[in-house]
Amino acid sequence: MADHLVIHRAGLSAVQDLGRFGRSRFGLPVNGALDQFSARVANVLVGNDESAPLVEITMLDFSCTPSTDVLLAVTGAPAEITVGGIRRPQWEPTAVRAGETVTIGGIRLGARVYLALRGSVAAPSLLGSCAPDTILGFGRSLRDDDELAIGSGVPPIDHPVLRHPVFRLGVPVPGFREPWTIDVTDGPDVAEFGASATRLFDAEYTVSPQSNHIGLRMRGDVPQREARGEVLSRGVPVGAVEVPAGEELLVLHRGRGVTAGYPVLAVVTATGLCALGQVRPGQRVRFRKRSVAEAVTAHRAQRDVLRALRQRASTLFDALRLPMPTTSAPASETP
């Protein structure tokens, strides 16, 4: 039987990757991991391609046992990680022996945790991605007692260095604190809100329980549109901050439909989207205005962090003479 991961407690988890790019022209949302930075880091820490499939765990406890020795990494929201009952750190590679149970519990401050295994996990692919799509009914949501195949190409791995408690790769862990600060740039309809547009940056907004991967609903002091004309249905980007009639903002995320007819006051930046993917219902959010140039600079800085981390991880694996995994990954997102 192929090497696999036995899922004991699935909670709310699914196999994810970075999404389905270039398909919006056909009406398909990009989907993929909501916190792209944490997902990319998890894969880099175990030597995978950044786009390799991994497990996204949302708020609830999770546990599993591998049938072979594996190297894994857990990133994302703060949580309590144990291997065979012993606490292990997040944001670092961790060696796990065959038969040892991995538990991830007490997820707090943020909403999502990412579990990557060296060599990746097997998952069906649609149009170049394993990302679940609720509209198409596609994707691998995990259940208790499921067996998740571990990707081939990597022999069983265990090394004393990776078990040593002082071993660190030095990942700059993002802040997880409330209120969340979410960076945005001006949207195409900002002029239609007149002076009230500044309310977006003066007020705090509370995330509604009716939020999901499609979009987050937020209540607070909502800017009021002064224009009275109809807004035609048109293409909208991931991160669009829409202002429907009423007392809510609607912030579209990676599962959003590709067209909409509400005015778009602002657009969340690429780095802001990662933070927004960690916001829990009931938490408070503040928006911060950024120019396009500032948004691009922040995105490039985050890519530089990943590039430097990848180099350190590669140096480690080369020094330990550990072969790099051979994974067939979907295309990466372009900056």
Tab-separated table of C-alpha atoms in Angstrom:
chain	number	residue	atom	x	y	z
A	1	MET	CA	0.000	0.000	0.000
A	2	ALA	CA	1.258	3.497	-0.845
A	3	ASP	CA	2.485	5.781	1.937
A	4	HIS	CA	-0.353	7.794	3.366
A	5	LEU	CA	-1.593	10.061	6.124
A	6	VAL	CA	-4.448	8.737	8.275
A	7	ILE	CA	-6.765	11.574	9.303
A	8	HIS	CA	-8.127	11.008	12.818
A	9	ARG	CA	-9.801	14.360	13.378
A	10	ALA	CA	-10.467	16.370	10.239
A	11	GLY	CA	-12.248	19.350	11.795
A	12	LEU	CA	-12.706	21.798	8.939
A	13	SER	CA	-9.855	20.996	6.567
A	14	ALA	CA	-9.216	20.558	2.862
A	15	VAL	CA	-6.388	19.942	0.416
A	16	GLN	CA	-5.384	23.270	-1.131
A	17	ASP	CA	-2.820	24.889	-3.361
A	18	LEU	CA	-2.332	28.464	-4.566
A	19	GLY	CA	-5.287	28.478	-6.920
A	20	ARG	CA	-6.517	28.204	-10.477
A	21	PHE	CA	-4.918	31.012	-12.468
A	22	GLY	CA	-5.906	32.328	-15.881
A	23	ARG	CA	-9.441	30.904	-15.734
A	24	SER	CA	-11.410	34.037	-14.854
A	25	ARG	CA	-12.057	34.580	-18.565
A	26	PHE	CA	-14.138	31.407	-18.393
A	27	GLY	CA	-16.024	32.552	-15.291
A	28	LEU	CA	-14.043	30.461	-12.792
A	29	PRO	CA	-12.781	32.048	-9.543
A	30	VAL	CA	-9.122	31.599	-8.655
A	31	ASN	CA	-9.792	30.045	-5.199
A	32	GLY	CA	-6.770	28.545	-3.410
A	33	ALA	CA	-5.268	29.116	0.043
A	34	LEU	CA	-6.639	32.274	1.640
A	35	ASP	CA	-3.357	33.066	3.411
A	36	GLN	CA	-0.966	32.637	0.491
A	37	PHE	CA	2.129	33.700	2.439
A	38	SER	CA	1.660	31.068	5.148
A	39	ALA	CA	0.912	28.385	2.555
A	40	ARG	CA	3.999	29.248	0.517
A	41	VAL	CA	6.242	29.282	3.610
A	42	ALA	CA	4.973	25.857	4.736
A	43	ASN	CA	5.966	24.333	1.399
A	44	VAL	CA	9.334	26.104	1.269
A	45	LEU	CA	10.213	24.839	4.763
A	46	VAL	CA	9.953	21.212	3.608
A	47	GLY	CA	11.614	21.747	0.234
A	48	ASN	CA	8.479	21.617	-1.936
A	49	ASP	CA	7.516	23.917	-4.751
A	50	GLU	CA	5.558	26.856	-3.292
A	51	SER	CA	2.509	25.757	-5.299
A	52	ALA	CA	2.447	22.146	-4.084
A	53	PRO	CA	-0.786	20.822	-2.523
A	54	LEU	CA	-1.002	21.011	1.260
A	55	VAL	CA	-3.676	20.880	3.978
A	56	GLU	CA	-5.548	24.048	4.975
A	57	ILE	CA	-7.074	23.744	8.471
A	58	THR	CA	-9.718	26.278	9.482
A	59	MET	CA	-10.165	27.068	13.212
A	60	LEU	CA	-11.046	23.525	14.416
A	61	ASP	CA	-8.654	20.906	15.853
A	62	PHE	CA	-6.918	18.444	13.524
A	63	SER	CA	-4.912	15.238	14.006
A	64	CYS	CA	-3.260	12.673	11.744
A	65	THR	CA	-0.678	9.869	11.669
A	66	PRO	CA	1.754	9.151	8.804
A	67	SER	CA	2.457	5.583	7.711
A	68	THR	CA	6.102	6.482	7.010
A	69	ASP	CA	8.724	8.903	8.325
A	70	VAL	CA	7.923	12.379	7.048
A	71	LEU	CA	9.161	15.938	7.237
A	72	LEU	CA	6.396	18.458	7.800
A	73	ALA	CA	5.891	22.122	8.602
A	74	VAL	CA	2.950	23.929	10.192
A	75	THR	CA	2.417	27.649	9.571
A	76	GLY	CA	-0.430	30.148	9.823
A	77	ALA	CA	-2.381	31.161	12.916
A	78	PRO	CA	-0.853	30.426	16.340
A	79	ALA	CA	-1.730	26.903	17.491
A	80	GLU	CA	-0.485	24.101	19.730
A	81	ILE	CA	1.414	21.452	17.758
A	82	THR	CA	2.369	18.079	19.235
A	83	VAL	CA	4.122	15.060	17.727
A	84	GLY	CA	3.727	11.897	19.770
A	85	GLY	CA	2.488	14.063	22.643
A	86	ILE	CA	5.562	16.353	22.598
A	87	ARG	CA	5.212	20.042	21.752
A	88	ARG	CA	6.796	21.131	18.483
A	89	PRO	CA	7.248	24.632	17.029
A	90	GLN	CA	5.375	26.210	14.152
A	91	TRP	CA	7.115	27.849	11.217
A	92	GLU	CA	9.973	25.308	11.247
A	93	PRO	CA	10.539	21.884	9.588
A	94	THR	CA	9.727	18.990	11.928
A	95	ALA	CA	10.632	15.307	11.498
A	96	VAL	CA	7.884	12.818	12.351
A	97	ARG	CA	8.397	9.067	12.611
A	98	ALA	CA	5.991	6.559	11.120
A	99	GLY	CA	3.110	5.932	13.544
A	100	GLU	CA	3.554	9.143	15.543
A	101	THR	CA	0.367	11.176	15.873
A	102	VAL	CA	0.464	14.842	14.913
A	103	THR	CA	-2.112	17.091	16.607
A	104	ILE	CA	-2.907	20.707	15.773
A	105	GLY	CA	-5.228	22.370	18.272
A	106	GLY	CA	-6.029	25.582	20.060
A	107	ILE	CA	-5.985	27.665	16.886
A	108	ARG	CA	-6.312	31.256	18.027
A	109	LEU	CA	-5.950	34.887	16.941
A	110	GLY	CA	-6.118	33.857	13.276
A	111	ALA	CA	-8.389	31.500	11.368
A	112	ARG	CA	-6.197	29.175	9.299
A	113	VAL	CA	-3.250	26.819	9.710
A	114	TYR	CA	-1.285	25.186	6.890
A	115	LEU	CA	0.270	21.703	7.045
A	116	ALA	CA	2.814	20.817	4.344
A	117	LEU	CA	4.585	17.475	3.944
A	118	ARG	CA	7.852	16.993	2.083
A	119	GLY	CA	6.899	15.434	-1.231
A	120	SER	CA	3.406	16.942	-0.976
A	121	VAL	CA	0.073	15.130	-0.741
A	122	ALA	CA	-1.871	13.539	-3.580
A	123	ALA	CA	-5.005	15.311	-4.779
A	124	PRO	CA	-7.113	15.382	-7.948
A	125	SER	CA	-6.476	18.346	-10.230
A	126	LEU	CA	-8.869	20.434	-12.298
A	127	LEU	CA	-7.496	22.895	-14.856
A	128	GLY	CA	-4.075	22.810	-13.242
A	129	SER	CA	-5.101	23.115	-9.590
A	130	CYS	CA	-6.428	20.993	-6.732
A	131	ALA	CA	-8.082	24.050	-5.100
A	132	PRO	CA	-11.677	23.292	-4.041
A	133	ASP	CA	-14.428	25.082	-5.949
A	134	THR	CA	-17.822	25.084	-4.223
A	135	ILE	CA	-19.632	26.160	-7.403
A	136	LEU	CA	-18.276	23.255	-9.435
A	137	GLY	CA	-18.484	20.846	-6.507
A	138	PHE	CA	-14.800	20.009	-6.929
A	139	GLY	CA	-12.133	19.510	-4.257
A	140	ARG	CA	-10.912	17.301	-1.445
A	141	SER	CA	-12.500	18.210	1.876
A	142	LEU	CA	-11.150	15.874	4.527
A	143	ARG	CA	-13.181	13.683	6.879
A	144	ASP	CA	-12.377	11.621	9.946
A	145	ASP	CA	-10.674	8.305	9.030
A	146	ASP	CA	-9.708	9.486	5.533
A	147	GLU	CA	-6.390	8.293	4.119
A	148	LEU	CA	-4.479	10.967	2.238
A	149	ALA	CA	-1.744	9.649	-0.047
A	150	ILE	CA	1.695	11.193	0.385
A	151	GLY	CA	3.397	12.214	-2.844
A	152	SER	CA	6.075	9.917	-4.232
A	153	GLY	CA	9.689	10.762	-4.958
A	154	VAL	CA	10.987	11.190	-1.398
A	155	PRO	CA	12.382	8.309	0.652
A	156	PRO	CA	11.450	8.033	4.358
A	157	ILE	CA	13.156	10.926	6.118
A	158	ASP	CA	14.413	11.413	9.651
A	159	HIS	CA	17.542	13.235	10.746
A	160	PRO	CA	18.819	14.184	14.222
A	161	VAL	CA	19.346	17.806	13.147
A	162	LEU	CA	15.649	18.181	12.357
A	163	ARG	CA	14.693	16.854	15.809
A	164	HIS	CA	17.020	19.216	17.661
A	165	PRO	CA	15.037	21.861	19.575
A	166	VAL	CA	17.492	24.675	18.814
A	167	PHE	CA	17.359	24.175	15.042
A	168	ARG	CA	15.702	27.190	13.389
A	169	LEU	CA	15.414	28.572	9.851
A	170	GLY	CA	14.420	32.024	11.069
A	171	VAL	CA	11.084	32.722	9.409
A	172	PRO	CA	9.787	36.276	10.011
A	173	VAL	CA	6.369	35.327	11.396
A	174	PRO	CA	3.548	37.776	10.559
A	175	GLY	CA	1.737	39.519	13.379
A	176	PHE	CA	-1.579	38.050	14.506
A	177	ARG	CA	-3.343	40.775	16.443
A	178	GLU	CA	-6.640	42.596	16.616
A	179	PRO	CA	-7.676	44.984	15.217
A	180	TRP	CA	-6.242	43.737	11.932
A	181	THR	CA	-4.719	46.360	9.646
A	182	ILE	CA	-5.611	45.659	6.022
A	183	ASP	CA	-3.887	47.639	3.260
A	184	VAL	CA	-5.986	48.833	0.317
A	185	THR	CA	-5.561	50.995	-2.770
A	186	ASP	CA	-8.230	53.231	-4.310
A	187	GLY	CA	-10.958	51.407	-6.196
A	188	PRO	CA	-12.369	52.441	-9.580
A	189	ASP	CA	-15.450	54.065	-8.017
A	190	VAL	CA	-13.819	55.994	-5.148
A	191	ALA	CA	-14.809	59.366	-6.622
A	192	GLU	CA	-18.505	58.406	-6.393
A	193	PHE	CA	-18.306	58.462	-2.578
A	194	GLY	CA	-17.102	62.041	-2.240
A	195	ALA	CA	-15.918	63.084	1.227
A	196	SER	CA	-17.509	60.012	2.856
A	197	ALA	CA	-14.822	57.784	1.254
A	198	THR	CA	-12.476	58.660	4.121
A	199	ARG	CA	-14.776	56.823	6.566
A	200	LEU	CA	-13.174	53.613	5.330
A	201	PHE	CA	-9.924	54.651	7.051
A	202	ASP	CA	-11.415	56.363	10.108
A	203	ALA	CA	-13.707	53.557	11.313
A	204	GLU	CA	-13.315	50.027	12.637
A	205	TYR	CA	-15.310	47.228	11.040
A	206	THR	CA	-16.449	43.940	12.578
A	207	VAL	CA	-16.412	40.771	10.495
A	208	SER	CA	-19.802	39.060	10.245
A	209	PRO	CA	-20.347	35.313	10.820
A	210	GLN	CA	-21.749	35.236	7.264
A	211	SER	CA	-18.191	35.462	5.896
A	212	ASN	CA	-16.318	32.760	3.976
A	213	HIS	CA	-13.756	32.216	1.195
A	214	ILE	CA	-16.008	34.042	-1.256
A	215	GLY	CA	-16.092	37.263	0.719
A	216	LEU	CA	-16.137	38.874	4.148
A	217	ARG	CA	-19.093	40.924	5.289
A	218	MET	CA	-18.185	43.763	7.656
A	219	ARG	CA	-20.357	46.082	9.731
A	220	GLY	CA	-19.375	49.602	10.748
A	221	ASP	CA	-19.568	53.197	9.559
A	222	VAL	CA	-20.054	52.479	5.861
A	223	PRO	CA	-19.184	55.205	3.305
A	224	GLN	CA	-22.173	56.414	1.323
A	225	ARG	CA	-22.212	56.598	-2.448
A	226	GLU	CA	-23.258	60.028	-3.727
A	227	ALA	CA	-23.727	59.066	-7.389
A	228	ARG	CA	-27.207	57.900	-8.276
A	229	GLY	CA	-26.643	56.040	-11.554
A	230	GLU	CA	-26.810	52.271	-11.986
A	231	VAL	CA	-23.611	50.247	-11.747
A	232	LEU	CA	-23.434	47.772	-14.612
A	233	SER	CA	-22.261	44.237	-13.942
A	234	ARG	CA	-18.537	44.020	-14.751
A	235	GLY	CA	-15.383	42.147	-13.880
A	236	VAL	CA	-14.163	42.587	-10.305
A	237	PRO	CA	-10.761	41.719	-8.836
A	238	VAL	CA	-10.003	39.564	-5.846
A	239	GLY	CA	-9.889	42.000	-2.919
A	240	ALA	CA	-12.591	44.362	-4.201
A	241	VAL	CA	-14.182	46.343	-1.343
A	242	GLU	CA	-17.783	46.645	-2.480
A	243	VAL	CA	-20.434	48.897	-0.950
A	244	PRO	CA	-23.895	47.402	-1.488
A	245	ALA	CA	-26.972	49.260	-0.299
A	246	GLY	CA	-27.263	48.885	3.477
A	247	GLU	CA	-24.918	48.934	6.441
A	248	GLU	CA	-22.264	46.441	5.351
A	249	LEU	CA	-19.068	46.329	3.352
A	250	LEU	CA	-18.464	43.265	1.211
A	251	VAL	CA	-14.787	42.415	0.713
A	252	LEU	CA	-14.334	39.811	-2.013
A	253	HIS	CA	-11.736	37.087	-1.514
A	254	ARG	CA	-10.328	34.266	-3.613
A	255	GLY	CA	-13.618	32.413	-4.114
A	256	ARG	CA	-15.403	35.493	-5.441
A	257	GLY	CA	-17.459	35.423	-8.625
A	258	VAL	CA	-15.706	37.183	-11.473
A	259	THR	CA	-18.451	39.775	-12.095
A	260	ALA	CA	-20.549	42.010	-9.833
A	261	GLY	CA	-22.623	45.177	-9.962
A	262	TYR	CA	-21.806	47.022	-6.728
A	263	PRO	CA	-19.572	50.113	-6.585
A	264	VAL	CA	-15.957	49.265	-5.690
A	265	LEU	CA	-14.560	51.758	-3.190
A	266	ALA	CA	-11.134	50.140	-2.694
A	267	VAL	CA	-9.089	47.029	-3.522
A	268	VAL	CA	-7.166	45.021	-0.915
A	269	THR	CA	-3.470	44.635	-1.755
A	270	ALA	CA	-1.783	41.264	-2.295
A	271	THR	CA	-0.201	41.328	1.164
A	272	GLY	CA	-3.450	42.577	2.695
A	273	LEU	CA	-5.284	39.577	1.230
A	274	CYS	CA	-3.015	37.189	3.162
A	275	ALA	CA	-3.848	38.980	6.416
A	276	LEU	CA	-7.535	39.078	5.506
A	277	GLY	CA	-7.444	35.298	5.053
A	278	GLN	CA	-6.685	34.991	8.777
A	279	VAL	CA	-9.455	37.246	10.113
A	280	ARG	CA	-12.038	35.389	12.199
A	281	PRO	CA	-15.757	36.253	12.448
A	282	GLY	CA	-16.285	38.780	15.239
A	283	GLN	CA	-12.809	40.273	14.925
A	284	ARG	CA	-12.201	43.950	14.160
A	285	VAL	CA	-10.538	45.333	11.030
A	286	ARG	CA	-9.080	48.718	10.165
A	287	PHE	CA	-8.250	49.666	6.572
A	288	ARG	CA	-5.068	51.555	5.673
A	289	LYS	CA	-4.689	53.481	2.424
A	290	ARG	CA	-1.696	52.661	0.248
A	291	SER	CA	-0.611	53.832	-3.186
A	292	VAL	CA	-0.139	51.277	-5.960
A	293	ALA	CA	3.631	51.802	-5.728
A	294	GLU	CA	3.581	51.096	-1.973
A	295	ALA	CA	1.480	47.966	-2.539
A	296	VAL	CA	3.926	46.687	-5.173
A	297	THR	CA	6.889	47.389	-2.878
A	298	ALA	CA	5.260	45.436	-0.012
A	299	HIS	CA	4.524	42.515	-2.318
A	300	ARG	CA	8.101	42.447	-3.585
A	301	ALA	CA	9.428	42.568	-0.027
A	302	GLN	CA	7.309	39.540	0.860
A	303	ARG	CA	8.615	37.693	-2.211
A	304	ASP	CA	12.175	38.564	-1.150
A	305	VAL	CA	11.495	36.993	2.250
A	306	LEU	CA	10.330	33.801	0.548
A	307	ARG	CA	13.306	33.790	-1.804
A	308	ALA	CA	15.778	34.132	1.071
A	309	LEU	CA	13.981	31.429	3.071
A	310	ARG	CA	14.048	29.087	0.087
A	311	GLN	CA	17.802	29.587	-0.199
A	312	ARG	CA	18.364	28.805	3.498
A	313	ALA	CA	16.174	25.702	3.300
A	314	SER	CA	17.958	24.513	0.158
A	315	THR	CA	21.328	24.984	1.859
A	316	LEU	CA	20.115	22.925	4.813
A	317	PHE	CA	18.836	20.053	2.683
A	318	ASP	CA	22.006	20.038	0.593
A	319	ALA	CA	24.161	19.929	3.745
A	320	LEU	CA	22.127	16.992	5.061
A	321	ARG	CA	22.256	15.306	1.630
A	322	LEU	CA	18.500	15.058	1.494
A	323	PRO	CA	17.141	14.746	-2.069
A	324	MET	CA	14.717	17.384	-3.257
A	325	PRO	CA	11.164	16.145	-3.795
A	326	THR	CA	9.807	15.783	-7.305
A	327	THR	CA	6.343	17.289	-7.337
A	328	SER	CA	4.179	18.266	-10.266
A	329	ALA	CA	2.830	21.648	-9.197
A	330	PRO	CA	0.426	24.064	-10.871
A	331	ALA	CA	1.685	27.360	-12.186
A	332	SER	CA	2.627	29.929	-9.576
A	333	GLU	CA	0.882	33.266	-9.208
A	334	THR	CA	2.645	36.174	-10.871
A	335	PRO	CA	3.286	39.334	-8.787
